């Protein structure tokens, strides 16, 4: 991306800052994200929202602006400096819109960069797991009175297991022989778990598990921490929509309890860390337990397994489709991601008994 193009885009937004330089922030798999360094702070984050994946970008942006507004209202008792570190702040364009559409049809949005913060791709200590639990639990708590029906469903059926199976089965029909053969052992595993992986969706459908506002992409790299590992802010609110608590619980566990990155190729390094699980559960329940029904709590461990599985399934599907969805750095990248998630499921399954919530609730 050329500097003059990014400077032009940044200057479409309503700030008084002067562009100095930029850095690409490359951890996302879908959008393009740039840190904009200015002559004087604050810095900003400029992001191109991938409109092939997110077909209703104005709806997506209006969701995240509304959620930030809600969080700011809830936290208005905090000193301004603290509020700036805890809630994403979006910047309008000079013509008052929350996004800018360039001449090629791309959508851009800008937010203020949160200073003095760090994020993690993998977790190396229990404190971060616990703080991550508190942060994501608190996000659910603070949004629990936001009317979920006001949110646009930015990606239809995003965590819907039947839909992901439908896409997987369609990918089997278009996959090259070569990819089909390489992926065969994993294709078998997917089918073995099919029934169990529909349990949560069925409880959602029957109304036994309620809909709430969920973040839907609670990987640990979407949490910011301060220099002392205290949780600061939940970021990447692109996929905020109605969902069930298990999505956010499970997706966080998927990344926090993996002893390696989600695309680590050496599967001996990929294991489920139960100590981090317990630390996460403690922090999470401290914030949200009062809001949860017994059935929501009972099924949290299955939420972890289900979210690891749905990512394995989606990575495998994209590999079979010839890498049309996720950004990949090399041809087997999606397959490696899928293998990694299957190994994590295997390791979690061995320790499943230890993940039951009964003994972990802070009420005990
Ligand atoms: C994608 O782009 P990013 O990294 O924020 C994906 C998530 C996956 C994640 C896996 C819209 O998120 O569902 O969990 O990759 N987002 C979308 O790392 O598909
Ligand atoms: Mg995301």
Coordinates of C-alpha atoms and ligand atoms in Angstrom, one line a residue:
X1 CA 0.0 0.0 0.0
X2 CA 1.4 3.3 -1.0
X3 CA 2.1 6.0 1.6
X4 CA 0.4 8.8 -0.4
X5 CA -2.8 6.7 -0.8
X6 CA -3.0 6.1 2.9
X7 CA -2.3 9.7 3.7
X8 CA -5.1 10.7 1.3
X9 CA -7.5 8.3 2.9
X10 CA -6.5 9.4 6.4
X11 CA -7.1 13.0 5.5
X12 CA -10.7 12.3 4.5
X13 CA -11.4 11.9 8.2
X14 CA -12.2 14.6 10.7
X15 CA -9.1 15.0 12.9
X16 CA -6.6 17.8 13.3
X17 CA -3.6 15.5 13.0
X18 CA -0.8 15.4 10.4
X19 CA 0.1 12.1 8.8
X20 CA 3.8 11.2 9.4
X21 CA 4.2 7.5 8.5
X22 CA 2.5 4.2 8.7
X23 CA 2.9 0.5 9.6
X24 CA 0.8 -2.4 8.5
X25 CA -0.7 -4.4 11.4
X26 CA -0.9 -7.8 9.8
X27 CA -2.5 -10.1 12.3
X28 CA -6.0 -10.1 10.9
X29 CA -7.1 -12.7 8.3
X30 CA -9.8 -10.6 6.6
X31 CA -9.3 -6.8 6.7
X32 CA -6.3 -4.6 6.0
X33 CA -5.2 -2.6 9.0
X34 CA -2.6 0.2 9.3
X35 CA -1.2 2.1 12.2
X36 CA -1.1 5.8 11.2
X37 CA 1.7 7.6 13.0
X38 CA 1.0 11.4 13.2
X39 CA 3.4 14.3 14.0
X40 CA 1.8 14.7 17.4
X41 CA -0.1 12.0 19.3
X42 CA -2.6 10.4 19.3
X43 CA -1.9 7.9 16.5
X44 CA -4.8 6.3 14.6
X45 CA -5.8 3.0 13.1
X46 CA -7.0 3.1 9.5
X47 CA -8.8 0.0 8.3
X48 CA -10.1 -1.3 5.0
X49 CA -13.1 -3.5 5.7
X50 CA -13.2 -6.4 3.3
X51 CA -16.6 -5.9 1.6
X52 CA -16.5 -9.3 -0.1
X53 CA -16.7 -10.9 3.4
X54 CA -18.8 -8.2 5.0
X55 CA -21.4 -7.4 2.5
X56 CA -23.1 -4.7 4.5
X57 CA -20.2 -2.5 5.6
X58 CA -22.4 0.5 6.6
X59 CA -24.4 -1.9 8.9
X60 CA -21.2 -3.3 10.4
X61 CA -19.9 0.2 11.1
X62 CA -23.1 1.3 12.6
X63 CA -23.0 -1.7 14.9
X64 CA -19.6 -1.0 16.2
X65 CA -20.2 2.7 16.6
X66 CA -23.4 2.0 18.6
X67 CA -21.6 -0.5 20.8
X68 CA -18.8 2.0 21.5
X69 CA -21.4 4.6 22.4
X70 CA -23.2 2.2 24.7
X71 CA -19.9 1.3 26.5
X72 CA -18.9 4.9 26.8
X73 CA -22.3 5.6 28.5
X74 CA -21.8 2.7 30.9
X75 CA -18.3 3.8 31.8
X76 CA -18.9 7.6 31.9
X77 CA -18.0 7.7 35.5
X78 CA -14.3 6.9 34.6
X79 CA -11.8 9.7 34.1
X80 CA -11.5 10.6 30.4
X81 CA -8.0 9.2 30.0
X82 CA -9.1 5.8 31.3
X83 CA -12.2 5.8 29.1
X84 CA -10.0 6.4 26.1
X85 CA -8.0 3.3 26.9
X86 CA -11.1 1.1 27.5
X87 CA -13.5 1.9 24.6
X88 CA -12.8 2.1 20.9
X89 CA -13.3 5.6 19.6
X90 CA -14.3 5.9 15.9
X91 CA -13.6 9.0 13.8
X92 CA -16.1 10.4 11.3
X93 CA -15.2 11.6 7.9
X94 CA -15.1 15.4 7.2
X95 CA -18.6 15.0 5.8
X96 CA -19.9 13.4 9.0
X97 CA -20.0 9.7 7.9
X98 CA -18.5 6.9 10.0
X99 CA -16.7 5.5 6.9
X100 CA -15.1 6.6 3.6
X101 CA -15.7 4.8 0.4
X102 CA -12.8 5.2 -2.1
X103 CA -13.2 5.3 -5.9
X104 CA -12.6 1.6 -6.2
X105 CA -15.6 0.9 -3.8
X106 CA -13.4 0.0 -0.8
X107 CA -14.7 1.0 2.6
X108 CA -12.3 2.6 5.2
X109 CA -12.8 3.5 8.8
X110 CA -10.6 5.2 11.4
X111 CA -10.3 4.8 15.1
X112 CA -8.0 6.4 17.7
X113 CA -5.0 4.1 18.5
X114 CA -4.9 3.1 22.2
X115 CA -1.5 4.1 23.6
X116 CA 0.6 2.1 26.0
X117 CA -1.2 -1.2 25.3
X118 CA 0.0 -4.7 24.3
X119 CA -1.7 -7.7 22.8
X120 CA -0.8 -11.4 22.6
X121 CA -1.0 -14.0 19.9
X122 CA -0.4 -16.7 22.5
X123 CA -0.7 -16.6 26.2
X124 CA 2.3 -17.3 28.4
X125 CA 1.0 -16.8 31.9
X126 CA -2.2 -17.3 34.0
X127 CA -2.6 -13.7 34.8
X128 CA -3.2 -12.8 31.1
X129 CA -5.7 -15.7 30.9
X130 CA -7.5 -14.5 34.0
X131 CA -7.5 -10.8 32.8
X132 CA -8.7 -12.0 29.4
X133 CA -11.6 -13.7 31.1
X134 CA -12.5 -10.6 33.0
X135 CA -12.2 -8.4 29.8
X136 CA -14.5 -10.6 27.6
X137 CA -16.8 -11.3 30.5
X138 CA -17.1 -7.6 31.2
X139 CA -17.8 -6.8 27.6
X140 CA -20.7 -9.3 27.7
X141 CA -21.9 -7.8 31.0
X142 CA -21.8 -4.2 29.8
X143 CA -23.6 -5.0 26.6
X144 CA -26.2 -7.3 28.2
X145 CA -28.8 -4.5 28.2
X146 CA -28.1 -3.4 24.7
X147 CA -31.0 -4.5 22.5
X148 CA -29.5 -7.3 20.3
X149 CA -32.3 -6.8 17.8
X150 CA -30.9 -3.4 16.9
X151 CA -27.7 -5.0 15.6
X152 CA -27.3 -5.9 11.9
X153 CA -26.4 -9.5 11.4
X154 CA -23.1 -8.7 9.6
X155 CA -22.4 -12.2 8.4
X156 CA -25.4 -14.3 8.2
X157 CA -25.1 -17.7 10.1
X158 CA -21.6 -16.8 11.1
X159 CA -21.4 -19.5 13.9
X160 CA -24.2 -21.7 12.6
X161 CA -22.9 -25.2 12.6
X162 CA -25.3 -26.6 10.0
X163 CA -24.4 -23.8 7.6
X164 CA -20.6 -24.4 8.1
X165 CA -21.3 -28.1 7.4
X166 CA -23.2 -27.2 4.3
X167 CA -20.2 -25.1 3.1
X168 CA -17.8 -27.9 4.0
X169 CA -19.9 -30.4 2.0
X170 CA -20.0 -28.1 -0.9
X171 CA -16.2 -27.7 -0.8
X172 CA -15.8 -31.4 -1.0
X173 CA -17.4 -31.2 -4.5
X174 CA -15.1 -28.5 -5.8
X175 CA -11.8 -29.6 -4.1
X176 CA -8.9 -30.6 -6.3
X177 CA -8.1 -34.4 -6.1
X178 CA -4.8 -33.4 -4.6
X179 CA -6.2 -31.3 -1.8
X180 CA -9.0 -33.9 -1.2
X181 CA -6.5 -36.7 -0.7
X182 CA -4.2 -34.7 1.6
X183 CA -7.2 -33.6 3.7
X184 CA -8.9 -37.0 3.9
X185 CA -8.0 -37.9 7.5
X186 CA -9.5 -34.6 8.7
X187 CA -12.6 -35.0 6.5
X188 CA -13.2 -38.2 8.5
X189 CA -12.8 -36.5 11.8
X190 CA -15.2 -33.8 10.9
X191 CA -17.9 -36.3 10.3
X192 CA -17.2 -38.2 13.6
X193 CA -17.9 -35.1 15.6
X194 CA -20.9 -33.9 13.6
X195 CA -23.7 -34.7 16.1
X196 CA -22.0 -33.4 19.2
X197 CA -21.1 -30.2 17.5
X198 CA -24.7 -29.5 16.8
X199 CA -25.8 -29.6 20.5
X200 CA -25.4 -25.9 21.2
X201 CA -27.1 -24.9 18.0
X202 CA -30.1 -27.0 18.9
X203 CA -30.3 -25.5 22.4
X204 CA -30.2 -22.1 20.8
X205 CA -32.8 -23.0 18.3
X206 CA -35.2 -24.4 20.9
X207 CA -34.8 -21.2 23.0
X208 CA -33.2 -23.1 25.9
X209 CA -30.1 -21.0 25.5
X210 CA -30.9 -17.3 24.9
X211 CA -29.6 -14.8 22.4
X212 CA -27.5 -11.9 23.7
X213 CA -25.1 -9.4 22.2
X214 CA -21.9 -11.2 21.5
X215 CA -18.5 -10.1 20.1
X216 CA -18.0 -13.3 18.0
X217 CA -14.3 -13.0 17.5
X218 CA -12.8 -13.1 21.0
X219 CA -9.4 -14.5 20.1
X220 CA -6.9 -13.3 22.6
X221 CA -5.2 -11.0 20.1
X222 CA -8.5 -9.0 20.1
X223 CA -7.9 -8.0 23.7
X224 CA -5.6 -5.1 24.7
X225 CA -3.7 -5.2 28.0
X226 CA -1.6 -2.5 29.8
X227 CA 2.1 -2.9 30.5
X228 CA 1.3 -4.7 33.8
X229 CA -0.9 -7.3 32.0
X230 CA -4.2 -5.8 33.3
X231 CA -7.0 -6.0 30.7
X232 CA -7.8 -2.7 29.0
X233 CA -10.1 -3.0 26.0
X234 CA -11.8 -5.4 23.7
X235 CA -11.1 -4.5 20.1
X236 CA -12.2 -5.7 16.6
X237 CA -15.9 -5.2 17.2
X238 CA -16.7 -5.9 13.5
X239 CA -18.6 -9.1 14.2
X240 CA -20.7 -7.9 17.1
X241 CA -24.1 -9.4 16.6
X242 CA -26.7 -11.4 18.4
X243 CA -25.3 -14.8 19.5
X244 CA -24.9 -17.1 22.5
X245 CA -22.4 -16.7 25.3
X246 CA -20.7 -19.9 24.3
X247 CA -19.4 -18.3 21.1
X248 CA -17.4 -15.7 23.0
X249 CA -16.4 -18.0 25.8
X250 CA -15.3 -20.7 23.4
X251 CA -13.4 -18.6 20.9
X252 CA -11.3 -17.0 23.7
X253 CA -10.5 -20.5 25.2
X254 CA -9.5 -21.6 21.7
X255 CA -6.7 -19.1 21.6
X256 CA -5.8 -18.6 25.3
X257 CA -5.5 -22.3 26.1
X258 CA -3.6 -23.3 22.9
X259 CA 0.0 -23.6 24.0
X260 CA 1.0 -22.5 20.4
X261 CA -0.2 -20.1 17.8
X262 CA -3.3 -21.2 15.7
X263 CA -1.1 -21.9 12.7
X264 CA 1.8 -23.7 14.5
X265 CA 2.9 -26.6 12.3
X266 CA 4.7 -28.6 14.9
X267 CA 1.7 -30.3 16.5
X268 CA 3.7 -31.5 19.5
X269 CA 3.7 -27.9 20.6
X270 CA -0.1 -27.7 20.4
X271 CA -1.7 -28.7 23.7
X272 CA -4.7 -27.6 25.8
X273 CA -3.5 -25.7 28.9
X274 CA -6.0 -26.5 31.7
X275 CA -4.5 -24.0 34.1
X276 CA -5.1 -21.2 31.7
X277 CA -8.6 -22.5 31.2
X278 CA -9.3 -22.3 35.0
X279 CA -7.8 -18.9 35.2
X280 CA -9.9 -17.7 32.3
X281 CA -13.1 -19.2 33.7
X282 CA -12.5 -17.5 37.0
X283 CA -12.1 -14.1 35.5
X284 CA -15.0 -14.6 33.1
X285 CA -17.5 -15.7 35.7
X286 CA -16.5 -13.0 38.1
X287 CA -17.8 -10.6 35.6
X288 CA -20.8 -12.3 34.0
X289 CA -21.9 -15.2 36.2
X290 CA -24.8 -13.2 37.7
X291 CA -26.2 -12.8 34.1
X292 CA -26.0 -16.4 33.1
X293 CA -28.6 -19.1 33.5
X294 CA -27.6 -22.6 34.9
X295 CA -27.9 -24.1 31.4
X296 CA -25.6 -21.4 29.9
X297 CA -23.0 -22.2 32.5
X298 CA -23.3 -25.9 32.3
X299 CA -22.6 -25.9 28.5
X300 CA -19.6 -23.5 28.6
X301 CA -17.0 -26.4 28.2
X302 CA -18.9 -27.7 25.2
X303 CA -18.7 -24.1 23.9
X304 CA -14.9 -24.3 24.0
X305 CA -14.9 -27.6 22.0
X306 CA -17.5 -26.3 19.6
X307 CA -15.7 -23.1 18.8
X308 CA -12.4 -24.9 18.2
X309 CA -14.2 -27.3 16.0
X310 CA -16.0 -24.6 13.9
X311 CA -12.6 -23.0 13.2
X312 CA -11.1 -26.3 12.2
X313 CA -14.0 -26.9 9.9
X314 CA -13.8 -23.4 8.4
X315 CA -10.1 -23.6 7.8
X316 CA -10.4 -27.0 6.3
X317 CA -13.3 -25.9 4.1
X318 CA -11.2 -22.9 2.8
X319 CA -8.3 -25.3 2.1
X320 CA -10.6 -27.5 0.0
X321 CA -12.0 -24.5 -1.7
X322 CA -8.5 -23.4 -2.8
X323 CA -8.0 -20.6 -0.2
X324 CA -10.7 -18.1 -1.2
X325 CA -11.6 -16.7 2.2
X326 CA -8.7 -16.3 4.6
X327 CA -5.5 -14.6 3.8
X328 CA -2.8 -17.3 3.5
X329 CA 1.0 -16.9 3.5
X330 CA 1.7 -20.3 1.7
X331 CA -0.3 -23.0 0.0
X332 CA -0.8 -25.3 3.0
X333 CA -1.5 -22.5 5.5
X334 CA -5.3 -23.2 5.9
X335 CA -4.6 -27.0 6.2
X336 CA -2.0 -26.3 8.9
X337 CA -4.5 -24.1 10.7
X338 CA -7.1 -26.9 10.6
X339 CA -4.7 -29.6 11.7
X340 CA -3.7 -27.4 14.6
X341 CA -7.3 -26.9 15.7
X342 CA -7.9 -30.7 15.4
X343 CA -4.9 -31.4 17.6
X344 CA -6.2 -28.9 20.2
X345 CA -9.6 -30.6 20.2
X346 CA -7.9 -34.0 20.8
X347 CA -5.9 -32.5 23.7
X348 CA -9.0 -30.8 25.2
X349 CA -11.0 -34.0 24.9
X350 CA -8.4 -35.9 27.0
X351 CA -8.8 -33.3 29.7
X352 CA -12.5 -32.6 29.3
X353 CA -13.5 -33.8 32.8
X354 CA -11.2 -31.0 34.3
X355 CA -13.1 -28.3 32.3
X356 CA -16.4 -28.8 34.1
X357 CA -17.6 -25.5 35.6
X358 CA -19.0 -26.9 38.8
X359 CA -15.8 -26.8 40.7
X360 CA -14.6 -23.6 39.1
X361 CA -17.4 -21.1 39.8
X362 CA -16.4 -18.3 42.1
X363 CA -19.6 -18.8 44.1
X364 CA -18.2 -22.0 45.5
Ligands
LIG1 C1 -11.0 -14.1 11.2 O1 -9.8 -11.4 10.5 P1 -9.7 -11.8 11.9 O2 -8.4 -12.4 12.2 O3 -10.2 -10.7 12.8 C2 -12.4 -14.6 11.3 C3 -12.7 -15.2 12.6 C4 -11.7 -16.3 13.0 C5 -10.3 -15.7 12.9 C6 -9.3 -16.8 13.1 C7 -15.0 -12.4 9.7 O4 -10.8 -13.0 12.1 O5 -14.0 -15.8 12.6 O6 -12.0 -16.8 14.2 O7 -10.1 -15.2 11.6 N1 -13.3 -13.5 10.9 C8 -14.2 -13.6 10.0 O8 -8.1 -16.3 13.5 O9 -14.4 -14.6 9.3
LIG2 MG1 -12.1 -10.2 13.5

